[in-house]
PDB file of C-alpha atoms in Angstrom:
ATOM      1  CA  UNK J   1     -45.300  32.783 -48.276  1.00  0.00           C
ATOM      2  CA  UNK J   2     -48.064  30.579 -49.361  1.00  0.00           C
ATOM      3  CA  UNK J   3     -51.879  31.143 -48.313  1.00  0.00           C
ATOM      4  CA  UNK J   4     -53.255  28.347 -49.976  1.00  0.00           C
ATOM      5  CA  UNK J   5     -54.020  26.654 -46.947  1.00  0.00           C
ATOM      6  CA  UNK J   6     -56.764  29.348 -46.333  1.00  0.00           C
ATOM      7  CA  UNK J   7     -58.617  28.582 -49.594  1.00  0.00           C
ATOM      8  CA  UNK J   8     -61.226  26.827 -47.840  1.00  0.00           C
ATOM      9  CA  UNK J   9     -62.846  29.844 -46.114  1.00  0.00           C
ATOM     10  CA  UNK J  10     -66.352  29.945 -48.195  1.00  0.00           C
ATOM     11  CA  UNK J  11     -69.934  29.989 -48.044  1.00  0.00           C
ATOM     12  CA  UNK J  12     -70.278  29.698 -44.259  1.00  0.00           C
ATOM     13  CA  UNK J  13     -73.915  30.201 -43.813  1.00  0.00           C
ATOM     14  CA  UNK J  14     -74.027  32.658 -46.795  1.00  0.00           C
ATOM     15  CA  UNK J  15     -76.678  32.473 -49.613  1.00  0.00           C
ATOM     16  CA  UNK J  16     -75.483  30.166 -52.344  1.00  0.00           C
ATOM     17  CA  UNK J  17     -74.361  33.179 -54.649  1.00  0.00           C
ATOM     18  CA  UNK J  18     -71.814  34.163 -52.184  1.00  0.00           C
ATOM     19  CA  UNK J  19     -68.213  33.655 -52.406  1.00  0.00           C
ATOM     20  CA  UNK J  20     -64.618  33.901 -50.605  1.00  0.00           C
ATOM     21  CA  UNK J  21     -61.850  34.420 -52.917  1.00  0.00           C
ATOM     22  CA  UNK J  22     -59.740  31.575 -52.959  1.00  0.00           C
ATOM     23  CA  UNK J  23     -56.268  33.020 -51.862  1.00  0.00           C
ATOM     24  CA  UNK J  24     -56.938  35.414 -48.897  1.00  0.00           C
ATOM     25  CA  UNK J  25     -54.286  37.992 -49.048  1.00  0.00           C
ATOM     26  CA  UNK J  26     -51.930  37.631 -45.588  1.00  0.00           C
ATOM     27  CA  UNK J  27     -49.155  39.402 -44.156  1.00  0.00           C
ATOM     28  CA  UNK J  28     -46.379  38.258 -40.809  1.00  0.00           C
ATOM     29  CA  UNK J  29     -45.722  40.342 -38.427  1.00  0.00           C
ATOM     30  CA  UNK J  30     -42.947  39.569 -36.250  1.00  0.00           C
ATOM     31  CA  UNK J  31     -43.517  40.510 -32.256  1.00  0.00           C
ATOM     32  CA  UNK J  32     -40.438  39.445 -31.153  1.00  0.00           C
ATOM     33  CA  UNK J  33     -38.004  36.438 -30.539  1.00  0.00           C
ATOM     34  CA  UNK J  34     -40.880  33.959 -29.721  1.00  0.00           C
ATOM     35  CA  UNK J  35     -43.824  35.255 -30.903  1.00  0.00           C
ATOM     36  CA  UNK J  36     -45.591  36.480 -34.649  1.00  0.00           C
ATOM     37  CA  UNK J  37     -48.863  37.918 -35.780  1.00  0.00           C
ATOM     38  CA  UNK J  38     -50.478  36.667 -38.813  1.00  0.00           C
ATOM     39  CA  UNK J  39     -52.950  38.884 -40.469  1.00  0.00           C
ATOM     40  CA  UNK J  40     -55.606  37.331 -43.070  1.00  0.00           C
ATOM     41  CA  UNK J  41     -57.672  39.635 -45.348  1.00  0.00           C
ATOM     42  CA  UNK J  42     -60.433  38.206 -47.655  1.00  0.00           C
ATOM     43  CA  UNK J  43     -62.773  39.846 -49.813  1.00  0.00           C
ATOM     44  CA  UNK J  44     -66.455  38.621 -50.369  1.00  0.00           C
ATOM     45  CA  UNK J  45     -69.047  39.389 -53.435  1.00  0.00           C
ATOM     46  CA  UNK J  46     -71.802  39.136 -50.727  1.00  0.00           C
ATOM     47  CA  UNK J  47     -73.066  42.896 -50.567  1.00  0.00           C
ATOM     48  CA  UNK J  48     -74.260  42.628 -46.879  1.00  0.00           C
ATOM     49  CA  UNK J  49     -72.251  43.992 -44.736  1.00  0.00           C
ATOM     50  CA  UNK J  50     -73.284  41.806 -41.858  1.00  0.00           C
ATOM     51  CA  UNK J  51     -71.326  38.844 -43.938  1.00  0.00           C
ATOM     52  CA  UNK J  52     -68.487  40.705 -44.855  1.00  0.00           C
ATOM     53  CA  UNK J  53     -64.859  39.981 -43.546  1.00  0.00           C
ATOM     54  CA  UNK J  54     -61.984  42.664 -43.517  1.00  0.00           C
ATOM     55  CA  UNK J  55     -59.966  40.620 -41.949  1.00  0.00           C
ATOM     56  CA  UNK J  56     -58.829  37.997 -39.299  1.00  0.00           C
ATOM     57  CA  UNK J  57     -55.760  38.754 -36.899  1.00  0.00           C
ATOM     58  CA  UNK J  58     -53.836  35.547 -35.739  1.00  0.00           C
ATOM     59  CA  UNK J  59     -51.373  35.740 -33.324  1.00  0.00           C
ATOM     60  CA  UNK J  60     -49.002  32.446 -32.571  1.00  0.00           C
ATOM     61  CA  UNK J  61     -45.683  31.461 -31.158  1.00  0.00           C
ATOM     62  CA  UNK J  62     -42.649  29.738 -33.042  1.00  0.00           C
ATOM     63  CA  UNK J  63     -41.761  26.529 -31.672  1.00  0.00           C
ATOM     64  CA  UNK J  64     -38.908  26.556 -29.376  1.00  0.00           C
ATOM     65  CA  UNK J  65     -35.999  24.282 -30.220  1.00  0.00           C
ATOM     66  CA  UNK J  66     -33.283  26.158 -28.720  1.00  0.00           C
ATOM     67  CA  UNK J  67     -31.450  24.130 -25.674  1.00  0.00           C
ATOM     68  CA  UNK J  68     -30.307  26.035 -22.877  1.00  0.00           C
ATOM     69  CA  UNK J  69     -26.747  26.457 -22.106  1.00  0.00           C
ATOM     70  CA  UNK J  70     -25.360  25.371 -18.431  1.00  0.00           C
ATOM     71  CA  UNK J  71     -22.824  27.870 -16.913  1.00  0.00           C
ATOM     72  CA  UNK J  72     -20.521  28.095 -14.097  1.00  0.00           C
ATOM     73  CA  UNK J  73     -19.882  24.875 -13.927  1.00  0.00           C
ATOM     74  CA  UNK J  74     -17.637  24.087 -11.024  1.00  0.00           C
ATOM     75  CA  UNK J  75     -13.677  22.749 -11.450  1.00  0.00           C
ATOM     76  CA  UNK J  76     -12.629  19.734 -10.355  1.00  0.00           C
ATOM     77  CA  UNK J  77     -13.036  19.578  -6.695  1.00  0.00           C
ATOM     78  CA  UNK J  78     -10.184  17.921  -4.341  1.00  0.00           C
ATOM     79  CA  UNK J  79     -10.785  17.109  -0.712  1.00  0.00           C
ATOM     80  CA  UNK J  80      -9.294  15.158   2.285  1.00  0.00           C
ATOM     81  CA  UNK J  81     -11.065  12.122   3.150  1.00  0.00           C
ATOM     82  CA  UNK J  82     -12.390  12.547   6.929  1.00  0.00           C
ATOM     83  CA  UNK J  83     -12.878   8.671   7.074  1.00  0.00           C
ATOM     84  CA  UNK J  84     -12.930   5.526   5.444  1.00  0.00           C
ATOM     85  CA  UNK J  85     -15.997   6.165   3.558  1.00  0.00           C
ATOM     86  CA  UNK J  86     -14.585   9.192   2.513  1.00  0.00           C
ATOM     87  CA  UNK J  87     -16.000  12.657   2.750  1.00  0.00           C
ATOM     88  CA  UNK J  88     -18.903  14.653   2.548  1.00  0.00           C
ATOM     89  CA  UNK J  89     -18.594  17.499  -0.322  1.00  0.00           C
ATOM     90  CA  UNK J  90     -20.576  20.511  -1.132  1.00  0.00           C
ATOM     91  CA  UNK J  91     -20.349  22.435  -4.155  1.00  0.00           C
ATOM     92  CA  UNK J  92     -22.260  25.317  -5.745  1.00  0.00           C
ATOM     93  CA  UNK J  93     -24.847  24.450  -8.373  1.00  0.00           C
ATOM     94  CA  UNK J  94     -24.554  25.269 -12.258  1.00  0.00           C
ATOM     95  CA  UNK J  95     -26.929  27.529 -13.926  1.00  0.00           C
ATOM     96  CA  UNK J  96     -28.615  27.257 -17.116  1.00  0.00           C
ATOM     97  CA  UNK J  97     -29.803  30.245 -19.548  1.00  0.00           C
ATOM     98  CA  UNK J  98     -32.306  29.815 -21.895  1.00  0.00           C
ATOM     99  CA  UNK J  99     -33.546  31.992 -24.974  1.00  0.00           C
ATOM    100  CA  UNK J 100     -37.550  31.639 -23.799  1.00  0.00           C
ATOM    101  CA  UNK J 101     -37.597  30.592 -20.547  1.00  0.00           C
ATOM    102  CA  UNK J 102     -34.397  33.036 -19.267  1.00  0.00           C
ATOM    103  CA  UNK J 103     -33.314  30.329 -16.650  1.00  0.00           C
ATOM    104  CA  UNK J 104     -33.649  26.572 -16.216  1.00  0.00           C
ATOM    105  CA  UNK J 105     -33.068  24.830 -13.450  1.00  0.00           C
ATOM    106  CA  UNK J 106     -29.790  22.456 -13.297  1.00  0.00           C
ATOM    107  CA  UNK J 107     -29.699  18.853 -11.782  1.00  0.00           C
ATOM    108  CA  UNK J 108     -26.237  17.331 -10.982  1.00  0.00           C
ATOM    109  CA  UNK J 109     -25.319  13.634  -9.763  1.00  0.00           C
ATOM    110  CA  UNK J 110     -24.381  13.140  -7.203  1.00  0.00           C
ATOM    111  CA  UNK J 111     -25.946  15.592  -5.616  1.00  0.00           C
ATOM    112  CA  UNK J 112     -24.106  18.503  -3.529  1.00  0.00           C
ATOM    113  CA  UNK J 113     -23.735  17.030   0.065  1.00  0.00           C
ATOM    114  CA  UNK J 114     -23.429  13.672  -0.903  1.00  0.00           C
ATOM    115  CA  UNK J 115     -20.742  11.172   0.707  1.00  0.00           C
ATOM    116  CA  UNK J 116     -18.017  11.087  -2.018  1.00  0.00           C
ATOM    117  CA  UNK J 117     -16.165   7.615  -1.543  1.00  0.00           C
ATOM    118  CA  UNK J 118     -12.142   7.567  -2.105  1.00  0.00           C
ATOM    119  CA  UNK J 119     -10.980   8.624  -5.217  1.00  0.00           C
ATOM    120  CA  UNK J 120     -12.146  10.307  -8.193  1.00  0.00           C
ATOM    121  CA  UNK J 121     -16.029  10.480  -8.904  1.00  0.00           C
ATOM    122  CA  UNK J 122     -17.726  12.062 -12.147  1.00  0.00           C
ATOM    123  CA  UNK J 123     -19.976  14.404 -11.189  1.00  0.00           C
ATOM    124  CA  UNK J 124     -22.852  14.859 -14.424  1.00  0.00           C
ATOM    125  CA  UNK J 125     -24.733  18.250 -14.639  1.00  0.00           C
ATOM    126  CA  UNK J 126     -27.964  18.782 -17.088  1.00  0.00           C
ATOM    127  CA  UNK J 127     -30.846  21.205 -17.507  1.00  0.00           C
ATOM    128  CA  UNK J 128     -34.244  21.111 -19.849  1.00  0.00           C
ATOM    129  CA  UNK J 129     -36.142  23.839 -20.859  1.00  0.00           C
ATOM    130  CA  UNK J 130     -39.825  23.991 -20.558  1.00  0.00           C
ATOM    131  CA  UNK J 131     -39.776  23.020 -23.858  1.00  0.00           C
ATOM    132  CA  UNK J 132     -38.102  19.426 -23.462  1.00  0.00           C
ATOM    133  CA  UNK J 133     -35.206  20.766 -25.053  1.00  0.00           C
ATOM    134  CA  UNK J 134     -31.930  18.856 -23.137  1.00  0.00           C
ATOM    135  CA  UNK J 135     -28.688  21.238 -22.362  1.00  0.00           C
ATOM    136  CA  UNK J 136     -25.116  19.762 -23.434  1.00  0.00           C
ATOM    137  CA  UNK J 137     -24.086  17.748 -20.162  1.00  0.00           C
ATOM    138  CA  UNK J 138     -21.152  19.210 -18.084  1.00  0.00           C
ATOM    139  CA  UNK J 139     -18.850  17.325 -15.719  1.00  0.00           C
ATOM    140  CA  UNK J 140     -16.438  17.806 -13.264  1.00  0.00           C
ATOM    141  CA  UNK J 141     -14.617  15.472 -11.251  1.00  0.00           C
ATOM    142  CA  UNK J 142     -14.557  15.106  -7.172  1.00  0.00           C
ATOM    143  CA  UNK J 143     -11.263  13.566  -5.963  1.00  0.00           C
ATOM    144  CA  UNK J 144     -11.154  12.524  -2.365  1.00  0.00           C
ATOM    145  CA  UNK J 145      -7.602  11.759  -1.310  1.00  0.00           C
ATOM    146  CA  UNK J 146      -5.700  10.250   1.606  1.00  0.00           C
ATOM    147  CA  UNK J 147      -2.913  12.528   2.315  1.00  0.00           C
ATOM    148  CA  UNK J 148      -3.076  12.587   6.181  1.00  0.00           C
ATOM    149  CA  UNK J 149      -0.317  10.235   7.747  1.00  0.00           C
ATOM    150  CA  UNK J 150      -1.363   8.324  11.080  1.00  0.00           C
ATOM    151  CA  UNK J 151      -0.714   9.481  14.696  1.00  0.00           C
ATOM    152  CA  UNK J 152       1.467   6.941  17.066  1.00  0.00           C
ATOM    153  CA  UNK J 153       0.949   6.892  20.629  1.00  0.00           C
ATOM    154  CA  UNK J 154       3.377   5.225  23.112  1.00  0.00           C
ATOM    155  CA  UNK J 155       2.208   2.844  25.735  1.00  0.00           C
ATOM    156  CA  UNK J 156       4.015   2.899  28.826  1.00  0.00           C
ATOM    157  CA  UNK J 157       6.344   5.989  30.281  1.00  0.00           C
ATOM    158  CA  UNK J 158       8.407   8.213  27.796  1.00  0.00           C
ATOM    159  CA  UNK J 159      11.650   8.992  29.119  1.00  0.00           C
ATOM    160  CA  UNK J 160      12.021   5.602  31.086  1.00  0.00           C
ATOM    161  CA  UNK J 161      14.879   5.452  33.821  1.00  0.00           C
ATOM    162  CA  UNK J 162      16.188   2.012  34.815  1.00  0.00           C
ATOM    163  CA  UNK J 163      18.814   0.744  37.264  1.00  0.00           C
ATOM    164  CA  UNK J 164      21.706  -1.988  36.093  1.00  0.00           C
ATOM    165  CA  UNK J 165      19.900  -5.677  35.752  1.00  0.00           C
ATOM    166  CA  UNK J 166      16.384  -4.143  36.113  1.00  0.00           C
ATOM    167  CA  UNK J 167      14.240  -5.916  33.538  1.00  0.00           C
ATOM    168  CA  UNK J 168      13.440  -3.532  30.127  1.00  0.00           C
ATOM    169  CA  UNK J 169       9.749  -4.155  28.885  1.00  0.00           C
ATOM    170  CA  UNK J 170       9.223  -3.066  25.459  1.00  0.00           C
ATOM    171  CA  UNK J 171       5.198  -1.921  26.093  1.00  0.00           C
ATOM    172  CA  UNK J 172       5.384  -1.059  22.268  1.00  0.00           C
ATOM    173  CA  UNK J 173       2.931   1.797  20.256  1.00  0.00           C
ATOM    174  CA  UNK J 174      -0.397   2.220  18.659  1.00  0.00           C
ATOM    175  CA  UNK J 175      -1.088   4.185  15.288  1.00  0.00           C
ATOM    176  CA  UNK J 176      -4.287   5.521  14.549  1.00  0.00           C
ATOM    177  CA  UNK J 177      -5.538   6.780  11.177  1.00  0.00           C
ATOM    178  CA  UNK J 178      -8.555   8.512   9.182  1.00  0.00           C
ATOM    179  CA  UNK J 179      -8.926   5.859   6.892  1.00  0.00           C
ATOM    180  CA  UNK J 180      -7.194   2.785   7.708  1.00  0.00           C
ATOM    181  CA  UNK J 181      -8.974   1.224  10.739  1.00  0.00           C
ATOM    182  CA  UNK J 182      -5.553  -0.645  11.484  1.00  0.00           C
ATOM    183  CA  UNK J 183      -1.844   0.497  11.072  1.00  0.00           C
ATOM    184  CA  UNK J 184       1.053  -1.590  12.388  1.00  0.00           C
ATOM    185  CA  UNK J 185       3.440   0.091  14.496  1.00  0.00           C
ATOM    186  CA  UNK J 186       7.581  -0.851  13.336  1.00  0.00           C
ATOM    187  CA  UNK J 187       9.992  -0.673  16.536  1.00  0.00           C
ATOM    188  CA  UNK J 188      13.175  -0.075  15.505  1.00  0.00           C
ATOM    189  CA  UNK J 189      16.566   2.073  17.019  1.00  0.00           C
ATOM    190  CA  UNK J 190      18.669   1.131  19.732  1.00  0.00           C
ATOM    191  CA  UNK J 191      18.641  -2.598  21.933  1.00  0.00           C
ATOM    192  CA  UNK J 192      18.391  -1.523  25.536  1.00  0.00           C
ATOM    193  CA  UNK J 193      20.929  -3.805  27.453  1.00  0.00           C
ATOM    194  CA  UNK J 194      19.902  -3.191  31.094  1.00  0.00           C
ATOM    195  CA  UNK J 195      23.437  -4.557  32.087  1.00  0.00           C
ATOM    196  CA  UNK J 196      24.928  -1.498  30.530  1.00  0.00           C
ATOM    197  CA  UNK J 197      24.585   2.088  31.783  1.00  0.00           C
ATOM    198  CA  UNK J 198      23.654   4.515  28.961  1.00  0.00           C
ATOM    199  CA  UNK J 199      21.047   6.238  27.100  1.00  0.00           C
ATOM    200  CA  UNK J 200      19.068   4.280  24.796  1.00  0.00           C
ATOM    201  CA  UNK J 201      16.852   5.781  21.786  1.00  0.00           C
ATOM    202  CA  UNK J 202      14.168   3.197  20.935  1.00  0.00           C
ATOM    203  CA  UNK J 203      12.216   4.493  17.939  1.00  0.00           C
ATOM    204  CA  UNK J 204       8.785   3.796  17.066  1.00  0.00           C
ATOM    205  CA  UNK J 205       7.510   4.037  12.903  1.00  0.00           C
ATOM    206  CA  UNK J 206       4.006   3.979  11.149  1.00  0.00           C
ATOM    207  CA  UNK J 207       2.782   3.989   7.668  1.00  0.00           C
ATOM    208  CA  UNK J 208      -0.574   3.938   6.370  1.00  0.00           C
ATOM    209  CA  UNK J 209      -2.050   2.132   2.928  1.00  0.00           C
ATOM    210  CA  UNK J 210      -1.613   5.190   1.062  1.00  0.00           C
ATOM    211  CA  UNK J 211       1.797   5.751   1.866  1.00  0.00           C
ATOM    212  CA  UNK J 212       1.597   8.184   4.325  1.00  0.00           C
ATOM    213  CA  UNK J 213       4.317   8.161   6.841  1.00  0.00           C
ATOM    214  CA  UNK J 214       3.662   9.096  10.347  1.00  0.00           C
ATOM    215  CA  UNK J 215       6.017  11.284  12.404  1.00  0.00           C
ATOM    216  CA  UNK J 216       8.715   8.489  14.246  1.00  0.00           C
ATOM    217  CA  UNK J 217       8.384   8.713  17.936  1.00  0.00           C
ATOM    218  CA  UNK J 218      11.447   8.028  20.385  1.00  0.00           C
ATOM    219  CA  UNK J 219      11.118   6.622  23.391  1.00  0.00           C
ATOM    220  CA  UNK J 220      14.404   7.473  26.160  1.00  0.00           C
ATOM    221  CA  UNK J 221      15.382   4.784  27.751  1.00  0.00           C
ATOM    222  CA  UNK J 222      18.297   5.709  30.769  1.00  0.00           C
ATOM    223  CA  UNK J 223      20.003   2.795  32.481  1.00  0.00           C
ATOM    224  CA  UNK J 224      22.100   4.139  35.340  1.00  0.00           C
ATOM    225  CA  UNK J 225      24.711   2.328  37.678  1.00  0.00           C
ATOM    226  CA  UNK J 226      23.448   3.560  40.909  1.00  0.00           C
ATOM    227  CA  UNK J 227      25.988   1.176  43.362  1.00  0.00           C
ATOM    228  CA  UNK J 228      29.125   2.380  44.998  1.00  0.00           C
ATOM    229  CA  UNK J 229      32.184  -0.145  44.362  1.00  0.00           C
ATOM    230  CA  UNK J 230      33.106  -2.003  47.168  1.00  0.00           C
ATOM    231  CA  UNK J 231      36.569  -1.939  48.705  1.00  0.00           C
ATOM    232  CA  UNK J 232      38.063  -5.318  49.228  1.00  0.00           C
ATOM    233  CA  UNK J 233      39.542  -5.777  52.619  1.00  0.00           C
ATOM    234  CA  UNK J 234      43.126  -5.547  53.544  1.00  0.00           C
ATOM    235  CA  UNK J 235      44.623  -7.822  56.270  1.00  0.00           C
ATOM    236  CA  UNK J 236      45.940  -5.856  59.505  1.00  0.00           C
ATOM    237  CA  UNK J 237      49.527  -5.163  59.181  1.00  0.00           C
ATOM    238  CA  UNK J 238      52.497  -5.402  61.968  1.00  0.00           C
ATOM    239  CA  UNK J 239      55.758  -3.493  61.711  1.00  0.00           C
ATOM    240  CA  UNK J 240      58.635  -2.794  64.010  1.00  0.00           C
ATOM    241  CA  UNK J 241      59.491   0.789  64.201  1.00  0.00           C
ATOM    242  CA  UNK J 242      62.615   1.491  62.617  1.00  0.00           C
ATOM    243  CA  UNK J 243      63.263   4.992  63.815  1.00  0.00           C
ATOM    244  CA  UNK J 244      61.650   7.836  66.161  1.00  0.00           C
ATOM    245  CA  UNK J 245      59.533   8.524  63.361  1.00  0.00           C
ATOM    246  CA  UNK J 246      58.176   5.074  63.279  1.00  0.00           C
ATOM    247  CA  UNK J 247      58.436   2.826  59.867  1.00  0.00           C
ATOM    248  CA  UNK J 248      57.872   2.553  56.172  1.00  0.00           C
ATOM    249  CA  UNK J 249      54.801   0.286  55.542  1.00  0.00           C
ATOM    250  CA  UNK J 250      54.032  -1.591  52.336  1.00  0.00           C
ATOM    251  CA  UNK J 251      50.751  -3.078  51.971  1.00  0.00           C
ATOM    252  CA  UNK J 252      50.337  -3.717  48.254  1.00  0.00           C
ATOM    253  CA  UNK J 253      47.552  -2.545  45.677  1.00  0.00           C
ATOM    254  CA  UNK J 254      43.736  -1.891  47.143  1.00  0.00           C
ATOM    255  CA  UNK J 255      41.404  -2.757  44.904  1.00  0.00           C
ATOM    256  CA  UNK J 256      37.207  -2.610  44.826  1.00  0.00           C
ATOM    257  CA  UNK J 257      34.596  -4.471  43.131  1.00  0.00           C
ATOM    258  CA  UNK J 258      31.900  -2.905  41.236  1.00  0.00           C
ATOM    259  CA  UNK J 259      28.997  -4.517  39.641  1.00  0.00           C
ATOM    260  CA  UNK J 260      29.586  -2.639  36.088  1.00  0.00           C
ATOM    261  CA  UNK J 261      33.014  -2.142  36.159  1.00  0.00           C
ATOM    262  CA  UNK J 262      34.386  -5.169  37.910  1.00  0.00           C
ATOM    263  CA  UNK J 263      37.314  -5.176  39.756  1.00  0.00           C
ATOM    264  CA  UNK J 264      38.598  -1.463  39.749  1.00  0.00           C
ATOM    265  CA  UNK J 265      41.629   0.326  41.697  1.00  0.00           C
ATOM    266  CA  UNK J 266      41.231   1.839  45.002  1.00  0.00           C
ATOM    267  CA  UNK J 267      43.278   4.494  46.690  1.00  0.00           C
ATOM    268  CA  UNK J 268      44.179   4.692  50.780  1.00  0.00           C
ATOM    269  CA  UNK J 269      44.864   8.041  52.207  1.00  0.00           C
TER     270      UNK J 269
END
């Protein structure tokens, strides 16, 4: 090591014949990774002990040029959207270690507890030690996705009972979704014919903007025939007895009219 920088140690308030040697001897002792001890010794030709310096000890510190290291950065996070605005996401902050400071605070942006919008958001994490050394930035993604299907709610009764020739009024349905403010409902299935008794299944479907299909809802509509057929009247028949047992009479076919089936056969006892 070069001690020439100390060659100006000379003749401070001493007699004109006093002098220092121009190259004081010195040594460096390491105390730890950050601090060191310098010891200087200079001899003087001054015989007055009051002005004799046997040594100078100087303790200093090495420059801190080592950056902190960020540890435990979260892996990518995937969460479900709670609204059209996204969702609030909390995560655990990474830590940073430093050879001088021990630990340093880590700052991530957006911060934990922020509202993250739909899609992928890059979170960046940084740390700076007390000497101003910047850590290598780490990152992770927060993915807010919409995989929740809408929910369909029927308007009106289900099941629905109708009588022949009643009027069927389609009351429709509505759909709600966590993200979409409005979701269209598609009506399908059977077309209700109130002139024909039977069971009709009307279906309701909905799909949100993310392609999530709602669970299909079915309205059961029963059209019933509750009116009995009406027997057509037969004219009175007068016959002469053909024997002691009476007479055989043929009065022709007996029919009945029905609201649904039209003309139907009837029987008489």
